[in-house]
mmCIF file of C-alpha atoms in Angstrom:
data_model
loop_
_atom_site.group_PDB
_atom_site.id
_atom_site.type_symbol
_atom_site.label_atom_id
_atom_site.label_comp_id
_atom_site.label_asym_id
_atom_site.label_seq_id
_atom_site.Cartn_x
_atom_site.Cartn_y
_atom_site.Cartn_z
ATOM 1 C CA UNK A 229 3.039 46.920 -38.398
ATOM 2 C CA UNK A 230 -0.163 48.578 -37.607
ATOM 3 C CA UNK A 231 -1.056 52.353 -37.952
ATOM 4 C CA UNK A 232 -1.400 51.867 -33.654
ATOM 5 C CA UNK A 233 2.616 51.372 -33.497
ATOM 6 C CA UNK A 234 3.958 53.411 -30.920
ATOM 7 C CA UNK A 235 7.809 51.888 -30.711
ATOM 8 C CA UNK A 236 10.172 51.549 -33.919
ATOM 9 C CA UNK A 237 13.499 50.063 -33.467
ATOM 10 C CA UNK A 238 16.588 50.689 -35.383
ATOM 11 C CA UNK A 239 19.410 48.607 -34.796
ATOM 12 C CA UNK A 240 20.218 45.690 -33.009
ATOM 13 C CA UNK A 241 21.770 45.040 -29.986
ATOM 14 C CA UNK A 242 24.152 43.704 -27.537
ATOM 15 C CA UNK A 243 24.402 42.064 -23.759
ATOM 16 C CA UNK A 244 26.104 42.956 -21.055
ATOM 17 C CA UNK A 245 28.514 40.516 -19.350
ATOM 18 C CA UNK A 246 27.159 40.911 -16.283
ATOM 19 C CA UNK A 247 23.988 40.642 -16.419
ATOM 20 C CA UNK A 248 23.091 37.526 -18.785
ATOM 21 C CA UNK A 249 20.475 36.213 -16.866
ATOM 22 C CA UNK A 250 17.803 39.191 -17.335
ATOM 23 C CA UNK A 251 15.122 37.908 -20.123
ATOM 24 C CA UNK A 252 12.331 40.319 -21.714
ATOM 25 C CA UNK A 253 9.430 38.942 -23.447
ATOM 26 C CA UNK A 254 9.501 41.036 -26.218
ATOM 27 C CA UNK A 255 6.115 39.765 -27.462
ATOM 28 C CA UNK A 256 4.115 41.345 -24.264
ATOM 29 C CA UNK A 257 1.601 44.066 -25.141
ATOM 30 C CA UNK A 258 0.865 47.179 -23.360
ATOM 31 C CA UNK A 259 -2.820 47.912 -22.617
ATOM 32 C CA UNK A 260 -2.913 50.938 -19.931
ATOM 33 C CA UNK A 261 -3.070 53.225 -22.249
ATOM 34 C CA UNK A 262 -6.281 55.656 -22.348
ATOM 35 C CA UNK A 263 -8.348 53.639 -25.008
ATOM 36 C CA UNK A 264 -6.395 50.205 -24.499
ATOM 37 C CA UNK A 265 -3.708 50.447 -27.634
ATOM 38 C CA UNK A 266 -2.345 46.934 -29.020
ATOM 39 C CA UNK A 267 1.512 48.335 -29.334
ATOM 40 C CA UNK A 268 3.650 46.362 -32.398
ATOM 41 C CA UNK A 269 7.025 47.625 -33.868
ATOM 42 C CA UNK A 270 8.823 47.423 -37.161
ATOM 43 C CA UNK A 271 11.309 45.923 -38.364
ATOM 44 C CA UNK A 272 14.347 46.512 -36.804
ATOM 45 C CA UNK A 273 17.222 48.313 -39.310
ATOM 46 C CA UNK A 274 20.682 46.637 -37.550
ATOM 47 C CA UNK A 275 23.717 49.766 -37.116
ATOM 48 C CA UNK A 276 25.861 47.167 -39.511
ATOM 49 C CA UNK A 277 28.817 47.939 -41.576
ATOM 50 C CA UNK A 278 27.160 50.803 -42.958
ATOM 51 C CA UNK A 279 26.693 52.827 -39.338
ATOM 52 C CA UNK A 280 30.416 52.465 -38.347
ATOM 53 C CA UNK A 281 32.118 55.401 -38.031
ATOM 54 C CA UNK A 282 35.673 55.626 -39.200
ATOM 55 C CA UNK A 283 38.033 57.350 -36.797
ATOM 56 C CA UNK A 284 41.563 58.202 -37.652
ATOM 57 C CA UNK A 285 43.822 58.261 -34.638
ATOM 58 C CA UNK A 286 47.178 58.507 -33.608
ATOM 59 C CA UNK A 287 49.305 56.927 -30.748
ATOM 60 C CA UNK A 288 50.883 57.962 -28.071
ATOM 61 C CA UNK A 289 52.647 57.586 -25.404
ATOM 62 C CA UNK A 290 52.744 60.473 -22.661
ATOM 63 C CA UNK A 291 50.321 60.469 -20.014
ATOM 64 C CA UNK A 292 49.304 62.821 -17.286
ATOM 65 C CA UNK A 293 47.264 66.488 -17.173
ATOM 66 C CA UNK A 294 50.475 67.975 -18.714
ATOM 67 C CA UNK A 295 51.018 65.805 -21.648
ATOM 68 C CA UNK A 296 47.202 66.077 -22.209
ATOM 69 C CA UNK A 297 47.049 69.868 -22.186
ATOM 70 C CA UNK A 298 50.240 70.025 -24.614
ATOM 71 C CA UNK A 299 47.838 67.419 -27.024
ATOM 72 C CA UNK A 300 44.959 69.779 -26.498
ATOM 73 C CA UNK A 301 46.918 72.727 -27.456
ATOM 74 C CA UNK A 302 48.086 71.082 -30.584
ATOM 75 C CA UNK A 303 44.588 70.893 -32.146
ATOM 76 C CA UNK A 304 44.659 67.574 -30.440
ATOM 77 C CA UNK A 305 42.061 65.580 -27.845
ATOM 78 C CA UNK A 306 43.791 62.289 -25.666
ATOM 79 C CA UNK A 307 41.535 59.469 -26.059
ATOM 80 C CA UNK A 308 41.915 55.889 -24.097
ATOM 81 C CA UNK A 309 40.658 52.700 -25.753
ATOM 82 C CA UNK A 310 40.586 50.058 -23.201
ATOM 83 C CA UNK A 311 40.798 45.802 -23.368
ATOM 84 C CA UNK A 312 38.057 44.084 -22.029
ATOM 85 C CA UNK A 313 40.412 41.253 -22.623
ATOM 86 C CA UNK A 314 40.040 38.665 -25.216
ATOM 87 C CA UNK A 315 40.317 41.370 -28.281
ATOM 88 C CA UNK A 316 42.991 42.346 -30.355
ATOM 89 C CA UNK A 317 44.095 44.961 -27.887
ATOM 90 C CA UNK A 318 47.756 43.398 -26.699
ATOM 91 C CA UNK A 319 47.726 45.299 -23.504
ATOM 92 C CA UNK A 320 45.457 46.506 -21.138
ATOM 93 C CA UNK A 321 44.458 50.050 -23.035
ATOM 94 C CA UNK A 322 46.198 52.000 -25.620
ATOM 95 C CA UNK A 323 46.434 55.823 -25.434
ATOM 96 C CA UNK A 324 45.414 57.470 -28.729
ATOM 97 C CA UNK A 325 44.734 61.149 -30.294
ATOM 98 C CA UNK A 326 42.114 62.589 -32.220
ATOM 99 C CA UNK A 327 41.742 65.513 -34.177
ATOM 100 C CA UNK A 328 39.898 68.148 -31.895
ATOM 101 C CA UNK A 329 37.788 69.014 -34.863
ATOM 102 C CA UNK A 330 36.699 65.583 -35.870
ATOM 103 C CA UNK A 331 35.928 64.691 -32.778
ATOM 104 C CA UNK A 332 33.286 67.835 -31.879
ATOM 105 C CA UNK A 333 32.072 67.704 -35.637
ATOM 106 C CA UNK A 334 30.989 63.657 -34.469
ATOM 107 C CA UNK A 335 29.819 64.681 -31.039
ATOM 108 C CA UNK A 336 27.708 67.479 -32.660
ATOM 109 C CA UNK A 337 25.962 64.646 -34.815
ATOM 110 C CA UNK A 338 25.766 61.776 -32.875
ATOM 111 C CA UNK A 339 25.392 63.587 -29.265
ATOM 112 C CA UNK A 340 26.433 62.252 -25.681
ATOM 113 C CA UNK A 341 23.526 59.668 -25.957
ATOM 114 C CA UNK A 342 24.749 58.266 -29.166
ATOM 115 C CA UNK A 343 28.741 58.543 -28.494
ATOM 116 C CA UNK A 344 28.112 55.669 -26.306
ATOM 117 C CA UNK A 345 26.522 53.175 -28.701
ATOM 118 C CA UNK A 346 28.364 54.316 -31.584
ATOM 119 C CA UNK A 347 31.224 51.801 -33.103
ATOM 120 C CA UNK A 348 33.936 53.001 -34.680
ATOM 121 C CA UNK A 349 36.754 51.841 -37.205
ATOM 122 C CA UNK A 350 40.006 53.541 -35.039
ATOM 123 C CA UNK A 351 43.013 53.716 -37.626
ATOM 124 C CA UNK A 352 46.077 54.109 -35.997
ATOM 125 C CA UNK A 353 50.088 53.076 -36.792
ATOM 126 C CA UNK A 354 51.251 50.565 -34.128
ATOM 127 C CA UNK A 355 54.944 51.079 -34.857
ATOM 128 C CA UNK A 356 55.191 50.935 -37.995
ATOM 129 C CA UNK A 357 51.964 48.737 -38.513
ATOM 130 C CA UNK A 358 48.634 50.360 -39.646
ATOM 131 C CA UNK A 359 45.786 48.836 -37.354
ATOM 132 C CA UNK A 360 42.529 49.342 -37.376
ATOM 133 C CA UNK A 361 40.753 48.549 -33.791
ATOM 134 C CA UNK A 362 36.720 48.114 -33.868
ATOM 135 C CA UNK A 363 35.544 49.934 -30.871
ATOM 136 C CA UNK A 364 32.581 51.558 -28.994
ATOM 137 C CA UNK A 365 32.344 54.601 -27.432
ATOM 138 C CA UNK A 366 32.445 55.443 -24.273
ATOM 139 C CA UNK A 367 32.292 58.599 -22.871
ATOM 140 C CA UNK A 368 33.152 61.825 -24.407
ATOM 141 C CA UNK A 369 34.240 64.746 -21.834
ATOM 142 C CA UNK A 370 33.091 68.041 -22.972
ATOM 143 C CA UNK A 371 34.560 71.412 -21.327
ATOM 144 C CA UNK A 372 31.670 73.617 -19.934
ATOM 145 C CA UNK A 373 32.851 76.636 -20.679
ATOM 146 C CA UNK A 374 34.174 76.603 -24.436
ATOM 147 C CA UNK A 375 31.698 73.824 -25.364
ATOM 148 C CA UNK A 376 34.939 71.765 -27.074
ATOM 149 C CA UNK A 377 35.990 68.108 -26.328
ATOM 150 C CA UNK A 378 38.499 67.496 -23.728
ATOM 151 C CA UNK A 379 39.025 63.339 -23.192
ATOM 152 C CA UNK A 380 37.239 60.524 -25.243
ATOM 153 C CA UNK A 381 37.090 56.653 -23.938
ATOM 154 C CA UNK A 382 36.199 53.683 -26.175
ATOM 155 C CA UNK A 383 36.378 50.137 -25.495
ATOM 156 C CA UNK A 384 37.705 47.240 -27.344
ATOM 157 C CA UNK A 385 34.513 45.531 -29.596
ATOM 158 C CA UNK A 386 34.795 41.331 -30.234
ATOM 159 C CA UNK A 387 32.406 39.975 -32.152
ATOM 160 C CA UNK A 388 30.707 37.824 -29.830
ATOM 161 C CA UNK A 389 31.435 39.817 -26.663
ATOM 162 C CA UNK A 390 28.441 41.053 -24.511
ATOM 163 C CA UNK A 391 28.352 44.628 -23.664
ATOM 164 C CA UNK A 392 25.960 47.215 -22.284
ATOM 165 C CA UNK A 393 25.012 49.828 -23.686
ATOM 166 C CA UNK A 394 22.250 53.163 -23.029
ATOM 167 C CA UNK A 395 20.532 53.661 -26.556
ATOM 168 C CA UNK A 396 19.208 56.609 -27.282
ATOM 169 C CA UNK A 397 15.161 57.596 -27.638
ATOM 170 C CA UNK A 398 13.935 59.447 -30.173
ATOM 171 C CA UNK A 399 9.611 60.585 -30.874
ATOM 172 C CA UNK A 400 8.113 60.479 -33.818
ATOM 173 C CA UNK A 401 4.736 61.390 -34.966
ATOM 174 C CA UNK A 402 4.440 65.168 -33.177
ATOM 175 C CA UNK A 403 2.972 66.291 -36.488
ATOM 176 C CA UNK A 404 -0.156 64.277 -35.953
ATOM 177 C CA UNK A 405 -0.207 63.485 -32.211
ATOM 178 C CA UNK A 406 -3.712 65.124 -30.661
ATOM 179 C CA UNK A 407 -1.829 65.248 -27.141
ATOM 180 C CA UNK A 408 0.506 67.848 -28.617
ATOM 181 C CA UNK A 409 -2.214 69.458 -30.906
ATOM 182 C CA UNK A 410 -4.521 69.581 -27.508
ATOM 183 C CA UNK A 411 -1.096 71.815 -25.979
ATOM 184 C CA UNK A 412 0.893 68.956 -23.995
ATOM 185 C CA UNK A 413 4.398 68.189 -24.571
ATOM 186 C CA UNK A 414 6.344 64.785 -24.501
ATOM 187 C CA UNK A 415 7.495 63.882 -20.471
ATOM 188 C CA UNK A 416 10.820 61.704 -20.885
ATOM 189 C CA UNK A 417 11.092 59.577 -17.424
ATOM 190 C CA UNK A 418 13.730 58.273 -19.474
ATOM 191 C CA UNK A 419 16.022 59.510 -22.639
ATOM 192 C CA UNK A 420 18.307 56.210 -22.643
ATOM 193 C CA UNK A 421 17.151 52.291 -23.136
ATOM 194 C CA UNK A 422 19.600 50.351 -21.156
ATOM 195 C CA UNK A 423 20.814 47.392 -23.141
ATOM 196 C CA UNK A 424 22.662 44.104 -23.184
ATOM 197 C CA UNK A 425 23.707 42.917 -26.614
ATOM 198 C CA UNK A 426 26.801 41.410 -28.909
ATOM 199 C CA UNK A 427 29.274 42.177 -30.711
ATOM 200 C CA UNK A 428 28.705 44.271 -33.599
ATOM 201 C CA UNK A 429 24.970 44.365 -33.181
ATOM 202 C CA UNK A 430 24.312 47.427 -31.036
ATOM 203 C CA UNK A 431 21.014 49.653 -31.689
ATOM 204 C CA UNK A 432 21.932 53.288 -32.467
ATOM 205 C CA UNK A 433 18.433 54.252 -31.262
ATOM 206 C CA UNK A 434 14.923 53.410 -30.854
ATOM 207 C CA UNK A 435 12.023 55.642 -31.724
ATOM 208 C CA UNK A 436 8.654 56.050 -29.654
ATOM 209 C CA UNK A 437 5.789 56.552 -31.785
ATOM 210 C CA UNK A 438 3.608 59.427 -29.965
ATOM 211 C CA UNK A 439 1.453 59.739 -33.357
ATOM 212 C CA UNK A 440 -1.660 58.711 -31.281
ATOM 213 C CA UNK A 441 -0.717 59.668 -27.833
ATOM 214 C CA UNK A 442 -3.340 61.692 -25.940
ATOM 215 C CA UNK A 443 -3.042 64.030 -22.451
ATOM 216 C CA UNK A 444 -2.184 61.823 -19.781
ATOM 217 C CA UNK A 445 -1.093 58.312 -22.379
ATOM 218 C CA UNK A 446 1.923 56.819 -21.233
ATOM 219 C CA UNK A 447 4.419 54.483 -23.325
ATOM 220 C CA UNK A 448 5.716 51.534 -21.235
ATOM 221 C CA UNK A 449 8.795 49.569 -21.598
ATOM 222 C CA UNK A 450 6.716 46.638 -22.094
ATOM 223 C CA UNK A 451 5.846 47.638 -25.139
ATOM 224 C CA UNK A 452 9.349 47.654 -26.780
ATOM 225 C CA UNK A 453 9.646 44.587 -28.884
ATOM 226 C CA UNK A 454 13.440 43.687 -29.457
ATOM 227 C CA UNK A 455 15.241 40.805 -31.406
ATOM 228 C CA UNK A 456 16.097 37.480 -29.501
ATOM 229 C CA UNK A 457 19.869 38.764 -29.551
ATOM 230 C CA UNK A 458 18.600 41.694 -27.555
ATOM 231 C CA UNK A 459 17.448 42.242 -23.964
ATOM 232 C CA UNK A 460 16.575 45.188 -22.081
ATOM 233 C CA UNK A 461 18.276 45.633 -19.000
ATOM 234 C CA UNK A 462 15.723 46.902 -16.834
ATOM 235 C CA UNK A 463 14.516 45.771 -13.031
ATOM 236 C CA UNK A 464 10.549 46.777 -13.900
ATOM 237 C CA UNK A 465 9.498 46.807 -17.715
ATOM 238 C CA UNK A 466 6.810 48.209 -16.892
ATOM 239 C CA UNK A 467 7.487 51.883 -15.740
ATOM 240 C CA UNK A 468 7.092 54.021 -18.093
ATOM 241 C CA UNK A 469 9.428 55.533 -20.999
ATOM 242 C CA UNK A 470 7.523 58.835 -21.213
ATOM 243 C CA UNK A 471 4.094 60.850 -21.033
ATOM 244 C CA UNK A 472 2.259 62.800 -22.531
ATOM 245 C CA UNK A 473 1.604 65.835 -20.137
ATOM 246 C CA UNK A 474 0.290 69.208 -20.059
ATOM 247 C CA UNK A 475 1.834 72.151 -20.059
#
């Protein structure tokens, strides 16, 4: 990797069911930037074992705004993980609870953005059974007004199952980046990379290097190089992921 690398991914990734037939040439370089930049990446870090988040949850097995709002005023948030068929998952979705404080102490680190690429370990008794159910999040509901989660969603992870998923952007290189020294400020067009990838490879985030970014540079999707496992699920590569503007 080259001191000119303005995209770092971590992770890996996984594909969408339905929509296997995009392909990205991850080996395409950018070179409309201001002073014609070669982009290159490192190596990717995969989320692995060591990035999956263990979740203790409970079952259960009211439904409806009033059994919910009971939950909720037990310390309590209803979560739904849901079969994409296939999985381990018997029926079509299992209802589950979460510790209200668990669950805003994980949104508070991982964010919106990164609720729905994170995979988690659920433990929860299935009668009498412990089971633990590999899953990725979904969406997380958060009330407006008091800040605290309301609902959580997950769906059932295989192995080998495609899935898409929007990763999360990060920047790094502010420090040193003359567009920022010079008074301009990063311009998402986009916070999320949409992706298609398997099973229990799914990127946690990608970073954008905007170490050498001047007024006016733009980062492309283009120059995003991903594993073979991974594709970006984009109609135009080539619009931009962010600028670096004025103020």
């Amino acid at each position: 990797m080259g001191s000119t690398s303005l995209l770092r991914r971590h992770a890996s990734g996984l594909l969408s069911p339905w929509i296997r037939d995009i392909q990205h040439d991850g080996s395409k370089i950018c070179t409309n930037f201001m002073q014609s930049m070669q982009i290159t990446t490192s190596t990717a870090s995969l989320q692995g074992e060591g990035n999956v988040m263990a979740l203790q949850g409970a079952m259960r097995k009211e439904s409806g705004s009033r059994a919910a709002a009971k939950l909720r005023e037990s310390g309590r948030v209803p979560g739904t993980l849901f079969s994409l068929g296939g999985d381990t998952i018997p029926e079509d979705k299992i209802l589950l609870s979460f510790d209200k404080k668990e669950i805003a102490s994980l949104y508070n680190k991982i964010g919106s953005y990164g609720w729905g690429c994170q995979v988690f370990d659920v433990h929860a008794l299935h009668g009498d059974e412990p089971k633990v159910y590999r899953a990725l999040g979904r969406q997380i509901h958060i009330t407006a007004a008091t800040g605290q989660p309301e609902n959580v969603t997950m769906i059932s992870l295989s192995e080998d199952r495609l899935v898409k998923v929007n990763v999360p952007l990060k920047t790094f290189g502010k420090e040193v980046s003359p567009g920022i020294r010079a008074g301009g400020r990063v311009n998402w067009i986009r916070r999320t990379v949409p992706c298609l990838v398997r099973g229990y490879d799914i990127p946690q985030f990608f970073e954008v290097d905007i170490s050498e970014l001047h007024v006016n540079d733009k980062v492309l999707w283009t120059s995003l190089e991903v594993p073979t496992h991974v594709t970006i699920a984009l109609k135009d590569p080539r619009q931009p992921v962010l600028k670096m503007a004025r103020k």
